Amino acid sequence: MKTFGIVGHPVRQSLSPAMHNAAIKHLGLDAEYRLLDIDPKDPEELANFCYESDLNNIGGFSVTMPYKLDIMAYMDHYDPLAKIVGSVNTVVNEDNKLIGYNTDAIGAIQALREKTNLIGKKILIMGAGGAARAIAYSMKDFQADVHIYNRTLEKAEEIAKAFEIEAIDHSKIQTADFDIIINATPVGMFPNSEESLLHSDKIPSHAVVMDIITNPLETQLLKEAKKAGAQTISGERMLLHQAVDQFRLFFGQEAPVKVMEEALYEELKRRR
Ligand code: ATR
C-alpha cells in the first residue's frame, strides 16, 4: 500500500484527507492519505521526511503552510509551472525522484470559471504571497487585464514585472471597474474574521469576488460583496479543484470530482 498525505504545520484542520480518501475508496486504490505534520521548530524534519520518503513508501504528498517554498530545496525535478510560480503544493515520488508541482493556479482558474468567463476581464488580485503569484500567472492565458495590490508595494511590483501585469498602490486603488476581485491574503481568516480589505461601497455590483480563505468560508469580504450585490466564490472551490488536479498527478488517472466534492461538503458539515 502506498502512503500519501499532507505535509505542513498545523495540518490537523486540513480538509484534504476527506477528499483524497473518498476518491481512493471510490476507485478501490491500494493507498491511504494521512496527515503528515512536520514540526517547523526542528530544521531537519522536513529534509529527513523528503530523503526517507521512498523508504516510507510515500507515493506523493500535498504541501501546505509553511513549507510551500522550503520544500523546493528537496525536489529532484520541478514542473515548469511550479518553477515559474515559485512554490510547490504537490510532490510526486516517481521511482525515488521527488517531482514538485503547483496545482493552486489550476484550482483558482477552475473555481473562477464555475461562475465567470475570464477572457478579457479586468481582474484585481490582492496579496503577493505564493497563492497570489500562482493566480496572477494563471491569468496570462486569458488576455485579462490583471492588476495586483499588496500591502508591501515592492512585492506586487516584482510580480507585476515578472508576469507583465499592473501593480497598484493602495492609496490609488479604484475598484469600480473591476469584473473580478480575488483575496489571496490571510486578511479575514479566523480568528480575525471581522477584517476585510474592501468594504461594500468599493465593490461593484457586477463583480465576481473570490476569497481563497477556507476558515471561515463566508469571510467578511464575501459578506461585503453580497451586500454590494456582487457574486461570490468561497475558498473551498479552489481547495476542491487544486485537490482534483493533485489526485490526477498522484495516481495518473482522472479524479472522481463529484465524490471529492461530496466528501468535502460532508466534512465541512460535520465540523459546523
Ligand atoms: P501564501 O500562503 O499565499 O504564500 P503568504 O506568503 O503568507 O501567503 O502571503 C500573504 C500575503 O498577504 C502577503 O502578500 C502579505 O502582504 P506583505 O507582502 O505586505 O506581507 C499579505 N498580507 C498579510 N497580512 C496582511 C494584512 N493584514 N493586510 C494586508 N495584506 C496582508
Tab-separated table of C-alpha atoms and ligand atoms in Angstrom:
chain	number	residue	atom	x	y	z
A	1	MET	CA	0.000	0.000	0.000
A	2	LYS	CA	1.281	3.474	-0.913
A	3	THR	CA	1.008	6.326	1.553
A	4	PHE	CA	0.034	9.863	0.533
A	5	GLY	CA	-0.654	12.804	2.780
A	6	ILE	CA	-0.456	16.454	3.583
A	7	VAL	CA	2.817	17.956	4.793
A	8	GLY	CA	2.532	21.163	6.797
A	9	HIS	CA	2.058	22.601	10.242
A	10	PRO	CA	-0.504	22.621	11.652
A	11	VAL	CA	-2.397	20.123	9.467
A	12	ARG	CA	-4.995	18.947	11.993
A	13	GLN	CA	-7.744	21.005	10.361
A	14	SER	CA	-6.900	20.025	6.775
A	15	LEU	CA	-9.822	19.092	4.536
A	16	SER	CA	-7.544	17.227	2.104
A	17	PRO	CA	-7.721	13.755	3.755
A	18	ALA	CA	-11.529	13.710	3.457
A	19	MET	CA	-11.381	14.465	-0.291
A	20	HIS	CA	-8.462	12.195	-1.232
A	21	ASN	CA	-9.529	9.234	0.910
A	22	ALA	CA	-13.047	9.356	-0.519
A	23	ALA	CA	-11.605	9.261	-4.056
A	24	ILE	CA	-9.164	6.444	-3.146
A	25	LYS	CA	-12.014	4.395	-1.682
A	26	HIS	CA	-14.314	5.085	-4.618
A	27	LEU	CA	-11.703	3.849	-7.124
A	28	GLY	CA	-10.582	0.938	-4.906
A	29	LEU	CA	-6.932	2.031	-4.937
A	30	ASP	CA	-4.390	0.432	-2.605
A	31	ALA	CA	-3.447	3.681	-0.898
A	32	GLU	CA	-4.129	5.865	2.110
A	33	TYR	CA	-3.903	9.651	2.615
A	34	ARG	CA	-2.753	10.893	6.030
A	35	LEU	CA	-1.874	13.989	7.996
A	36	LEU	CA	1.908	14.432	7.902
A	37	ASP	CA	2.589	17.120	10.485
A	38	ILE	CA	6.162	18.394	10.372
A	39	ASP	CA	7.470	20.461	13.245
A	40	PRO	CA	8.850	23.802	11.991
A	41	LYS	CA	10.996	24.048	15.140
A	42	ASP	CA	13.082	21.071	14.006
A	43	PRO	CA	15.062	22.188	10.928
A	44	GLU	CA	15.944	18.591	9.971
A	45	GLU	CA	12.453	17.135	9.995
A	46	LEU	CA	11.372	18.328	6.544
A	47	ALA	CA	14.674	17.261	4.965
A	48	ASN	CA	14.527	13.818	6.602
A	49	PHE	CA	10.937	13.325	5.562
A	50	CYS	CA	11.883	14.001	1.929
A	51	TYR	CA	15.040	11.880	1.938
A	52	GLU	CA	13.221	8.956	3.550
A	53	SER	CA	10.066	9.160	1.507
A	54	ASP	CA	10.895	6.093	-0.592
A	55	LEU	CA	11.784	4.099	2.493
A	56	ASN	CA	8.443	5.040	3.995
A	57	ASN	CA	6.533	4.087	0.869
A	58	ILE	CA	5.373	7.665	0.245
A	59	GLY	CA	3.793	7.919	-3.202
A	60	GLY	CA	3.326	11.651	-3.040
A	61	PHE	CA	2.122	14.450	-0.843
A	62	SER	CA	0.351	17.774	-0.727
A	63	VAL	CA	2.279	20.686	0.767
A	64	THR	CA	0.724	23.474	2.771
A	65	MET	CA	1.833	26.294	5.063
A	66	PRO	CA	4.599	26.934	5.997
A	67	TYR	CA	6.511	24.669	3.567
A	68	LYS	CA	5.444	25.637	0.025
A	69	LEU	CA	8.746	27.408	-0.584
A	70	ASP	CA	11.091	25.417	1.702
A	71	ILE	CA	10.112	22.118	0.097
A	72	MET	CA	11.575	23.232	-3.220
A	73	ALA	CA	15.123	22.628	-1.938
A	74	TYR	CA	14.429	18.869	-1.743
A	75	MET	CA	12.966	18.337	-5.211
A	76	ASP	CA	14.833	16.339	-7.858
A	77	HIS	CA	12.755	17.988	-10.606
A	78	TYR	CA	10.113	20.667	-10.935
A	79	ASP	CA	7.228	21.035	-13.247
A	80	PRO	CA	7.888	24.262	-15.241
A	81	LEU	CA	4.760	25.885	-13.774
A	82	ALA	CA	5.990	25.305	-10.187
A	83	LYS	CA	9.284	26.874	-11.128
A	84	ILE	CA	7.663	29.952	-12.670
A	85	VAL	CA	5.164	30.351	-9.836
A	86	GLY	CA	7.966	29.783	-7.317
A	87	SER	CA	6.124	27.434	-4.958
A	88	VAL	CA	5.246	23.742	-4.721
A	89	ASN	CA	1.984	22.430	-3.281
A	90	THR	CA	2.180	18.919	-4.730
A	91	VAL	CA	5.023	16.382	-4.712
A	92	VAL	CA	5.014	13.091	-6.593
A	93	ASN	CA	7.530	10.340	-5.821
A	94	GLU	CA	8.412	8.861	-9.189
A	95	ASP	CA	10.939	5.999	-8.882
A	96	ASN	CA	12.548	7.611	-5.838
A	97	LYS	CA	12.726	11.014	-7.514
A	98	LEU	CA	10.657	13.806	-5.997
A	99	ILE	CA	8.885	15.963	-8.582
A	100	GLY	CA	7.382	19.298	-7.476
A	101	TYR	CA	4.163	20.673	-8.974
A	102	ASN	CA	1.824	23.565	-8.280
A	103	THR	CA	-1.923	22.984	-8.612
A	104	ASP	CA	-3.042	26.264	-6.982
A	105	ALA	CA	-3.125	28.015	-10.340
A	106	ILE	CA	-5.440	25.477	-11.990
A	107	GLY	CA	-7.516	25.353	-8.799
A	108	ALA	CA	-8.101	29.111	-8.919
A	109	ILE	CA	-8.964	29.084	-12.618
A	110	GLN	CA	-11.450	26.235	-12.263
A	111	ALA	CA	-13.086	27.878	-9.233
A	112	LEU	CA	-13.489	31.174	-11.107
A	113	ARG	CA	-14.717	29.547	-14.303
A	114	GLU	CA	-17.632	27.958	-12.455
A	115	LYS	CA	-19.043	31.483	-12.110
A	116	THR	CA	-17.499	33.609	-14.863
A	117	ASN	CA	-15.673	33.761	-18.130
A	118	LEU	CA	-12.120	35.094	-17.735
A	119	ILE	CA	-11.303	36.245	-21.242
A	120	GLY	CA	-10.662	39.974	-21.441
A	121	LYS	CA	-11.830	40.619	-17.863
A	122	LYS	CA	-10.403	43.293	-15.572
A	123	ILE	CA	-9.088	41.438	-12.542
A	124	LEU	CA	-7.796	42.606	-9.151
A	125	ILE	CA	-5.607	40.236	-7.132
A	126	MET	CA	-4.945	41.252	-3.518
A	127	GLY	CA	-1.758	39.818	-1.976
A	128	ALA	CA	1.705	38.869	-3.193
A	129	GLY	CA	2.406	35.517	-1.498
A	130	GLY	CA	2.613	32.115	-3.171
A	131	ALA	CA	-1.124	31.857	-3.848
A	132	ALA	CA	-1.317	35.356	-5.333
A	133	ARG	CA	1.662	34.590	-7.547
A	134	ALA	CA	0.080	31.361	-8.808
A	135	ILE	CA	-3.217	33.106	-9.522
A	136	ALA	CA	-1.506	36.060	-11.250
A	137	TYR	CA	0.441	33.717	-13.501
A	138	SER	CA	-2.568	31.564	-14.292
A	139	MET	CA	-4.448	34.546	-15.742
A	140	LYS	CA	-1.996	35.040	-18.570
A	141	ASP	CA	-3.816	32.652	-20.901
A	142	PHE	CA	-7.000	34.701	-20.823
A	143	GLN	CA	-5.876	38.074	-22.221
A	144	ALA	CA	-7.180	39.513	-18.967
A	145	ASP	CA	-6.268	42.958	-17.675
A	146	VAL	CA	-4.716	41.889	-14.363
A	147	HIS	CA	-3.842	44.262	-11.520
A	148	ILE	CA	-2.147	43.303	-8.289
A	149	TYR	CA	-2.325	45.120	-4.983
A	150	ASN	CA	-0.202	44.306	-1.951
A	151	ARG	CA	0.426	45.886	1.453
A	152	THR	CA	4.113	45.932	0.540
A	153	LEU	CA	4.025	47.555	-2.887
A	154	GLU	CA	7.517	46.357	-3.911
A	155	LYS	CA	6.391	42.717	-3.794
A	156	ALA	CA	3.415	43.484	-6.049
A	157	GLU	CA	5.741	45.339	-8.395
A	158	GLU	CA	8.061	42.353	-8.568
A	159	ILE	CA	5.196	40.025	-9.566
A	160	ALA	CA	3.860	42.624	-11.997
A	161	LYS	CA	7.221	42.801	-13.700
A	162	ALA	CA	7.647	39.016	-13.860
A	163	PHE	CA	4.189	38.361	-15.319
A	164	GLU	CA	3.646	41.587	-17.295
A	165	ILE	CA	0.676	42.781	-15.271
A	166	GLU	CA	-0.022	46.028	-13.377
A	167	ALA	CA	0.868	46.724	-9.737
A	168	ILE	CA	-1.305	49.222	-7.887
A	169	ASP	CA	-0.709	51.321	-4.842
A	170	HIS	CA	-3.264	51.020	-2.043
A	171	SER	CA	-3.929	54.756	-1.948
A	172	LYS	CA	-4.807	54.691	-5.657
A	173	ILE	CA	-6.968	51.602	-5.585
A	174	GLN	CA	-10.066	52.248	-7.701
A	175	THR	CA	-12.192	49.160	-7.708
A	176	ALA	CA	-15.230	50.489	-9.566
A	177	ASP	CA	-14.467	48.887	-12.898
A	178	PHE	CA	-13.083	45.515	-11.811
A	179	ASP	CA	-15.007	42.461	-13.054
A	180	ILE	CA	-13.232	40.001	-10.770
A	181	ILE	CA	-11.694	40.623	-7.321
A	182	ILE	CA	-9.640	37.940	-5.568
A	183	ASN	CA	-8.376	37.962	-1.990
A	184	ALA	CA	-5.141	35.951	-1.758
A	185	THR	CA	-4.088	37.337	1.647
A	186	PRO	CA	-4.907	35.904	5.095
A	187	VAL	CA	-6.932	39.045	5.917
A	188	GLY	CA	-10.288	37.854	7.289
A	189	MET	CA	-9.023	34.439	8.373
A	190	PHE	CA	-10.075	33.092	11.800
A	191	PRO	CA	-9.611	34.486	14.460
A	192	ASN	CA	-9.594	37.892	12.685
A	193	SER	CA	-12.815	37.077	10.876
A	194	GLU	CA	-14.221	40.615	11.013
A	195	GLU	CA	-11.430	42.047	8.826
A	196	SER	CA	-11.795	42.774	5.122
A	197	LEU	CA	-9.539	44.573	2.663
A	198	LEU	CA	-12.576	46.048	0.896
A	199	HIS	CA	-15.927	47.332	2.076
A	200	SER	CA	-19.153	47.029	0.161
A	201	ASP	CA	-19.009	50.589	-1.175
A	202	LYS	CA	-15.806	49.660	-3.033
A	203	ILE	CA	-17.230	46.519	-4.631
A	204	PRO	CA	-19.080	46.879	-7.943
A	205	SER	CA	-22.370	45.000	-8.137
A	206	HIS	CA	-21.378	43.398	-11.453
A	207	ALA	CA	-18.207	41.875	-9.943
A	208	VAL	CA	-17.393	38.296	-9.005
A	209	VAL	CA	-15.475	38.239	-5.715
A	210	MET	CA	-13.403	35.198	-4.723
A	211	ASP	CA	-11.709	34.571	-1.383
A	212	ILE	CA	-9.155	31.771	-1.007
A	213	ILE	CA	-9.655	31.582	2.787
A	214	THR	CA	-11.440	28.423	3.977
A	215	ASN	CA	-11.872	29.350	7.653
A	216	PRO	CA	-14.419	30.902	7.765
A	217	LEU	CA	-15.970	30.058	4.401
A	218	GLU	CA	-18.052	33.207	4.349
A	219	THR	CA	-15.359	35.787	5.042
A	220	GLN	CA	-16.107	39.417	5.821
A	221	LEU	CA	-15.009	40.263	2.257
A	222	LEU	CA	-17.636	37.905	0.849
A	223	LYS	CA	-20.267	39.393	3.183
A	224	GLU	CA	-19.334	42.850	1.895
A	225	ALA	CA	-19.530	41.563	-1.687
A	226	LYS	CA	-23.014	40.161	-1.098
A	227	LYS	CA	-24.075	43.477	0.447
A	228	ALA	CA	-22.881	45.161	-2.731
A	229	GLY	CA	-24.925	42.751	-4.845
A	230	ALA	CA	-21.850	41.007	-6.279
A	231	GLN	CA	-21.425	37.265	-6.888
A	232	THR	CA	-19.145	35.366	-4.514
A	233	ILE	CA	-16.894	32.306	-4.590
A	234	SER	CA	-15.687	30.939	-1.262
A	235	GLY	CA	-12.352	29.253	-0.609
A	236	GLU	CA	-13.479	25.630	-0.723
A	237	ARG	CA	-13.994	25.803	-4.506
A	238	MET	CA	-10.301	26.470	-5.147
A	239	LEU	CA	-9.401	23.904	-2.496
A	240	LEU	CA	-11.510	21.281	-4.284
A	241	HIS	CA	-10.103	21.976	-7.735
A	242	GLN	CA	-6.473	22.076	-6.653
A	243	ALA	CA	-7.044	18.714	-4.906
A	244	VAL	CA	-8.659	17.250	-8.040
A	245	ASP	CA	-5.579	18.124	-10.085
A	246	GLN	CA	-3.357	16.808	-7.300
A	247	PHE	CA	-5.162	13.469	-7.337
A	248	ARG	CA	-4.548	13.177	-11.086
A	249	LEU	CA	-0.828	13.754	-10.507
A	250	PHE	CA	-0.661	11.291	-7.595
A	251	PHE	CA	-2.477	8.419	-9.294
A	252	GLY	CA	-2.079	9.096	-13.016
A	253	GLN	CA	-5.826	8.959	-13.570
A	254	GLU	CA	-8.695	11.424	-13.572
A	255	ALA	CA	-10.135	12.146	-10.138
A	256	PRO	CA	-13.791	11.394	-9.354
A	257	VAL	CA	-14.654	15.087	-8.916
A	258	LYS	CA	-18.198	14.576	-7.618
A	259	VAL	CA	-17.004	12.094	-4.993
A	260	MET	CA	-14.342	14.532	-3.776
A	261	GLU	CA	-16.817	17.404	-3.782
A	262	GLU	CA	-19.375	15.459	-1.746
A	263	ALA	CA	-16.696	14.373	0.754
A	264	LEU	CA	-15.553	17.981	1.137
A	265	TYR	CA	-19.045	19.297	1.893
A	266	GLU	CA	-19.789	16.329	4.206
A	267	GLU	CA	-16.644	17.116	6.177
A	268	LEU	CA	-17.479	20.832	6.328
A	269	LYS	CA	-20.983	19.974	7.563
A	270	ARG	CA	-19.582	17.620	10.191
A	271	ARG	CA	-17.372	20.388	11.546
A	272	ARG	CA	-20.074	23.027	11.796
B	1	ATR	P1	0.761	32.357	0.776
B	1	ATR	O1	0.174	31.268	1.596
B	1	ATR	O2	-0.141	32.772	-0.331
B	1	ATR	O3	2.157	32.099	0.316
B	1	ATR	P2	1.919	34.481	2.362
B	1	ATR	O4	3.228	34.286	1.776
B	1	ATR	O5	1.764	34.386	3.833
B	1	ATR	O6	0.776	33.599	1.764
B	1	ATR	O7	1.450	35.911	1.831
B	1	ATR	C1	0.497	36.603	2.441
B	1	ATR	C2	0.169	37.858	1.627
B	1	ATR	O8	-0.866	38.510	2.329
B	1	ATR	C3	1.322	38.840	1.529
B	1	ATR	O9	1.232	39.469	0.274
B	1	ATR	C4	1.048	39.818	2.661
B	1	ATR	O10	1.479	41.144	2.451
B	1	ATR	P3	3.005	41.613	2.666
B	1	ATR	O11	3.718	41.222	1.411
B	1	ATR	O12	2.926	43.088	2.851
B	1	ATR	O13	3.488	40.896	3.887
B	1	ATR	C5	-0.448	39.829	2.671
B	1	ATR	N1	-0.958	40.197	3.994
B	1	ATR	C6	-0.813	39.501	5.128
B	1	ATR	N2	-1.411	40.139	6.150
B	1	ATR	C7	-1.927	41.290	5.638
B	1	ATR	C8	-2.656	42.391	6.186
B	1	ATR	N3	-3.011	42.431	7.478
B	1	ATR	N4	-3.031	43.385	5.333
B	1	ATR	C9	-2.703	43.349	4.042
B	1	ATR	N5	-2.020	42.336	3.472
B	1	ATR	C10	-1.636	41.328	4.248
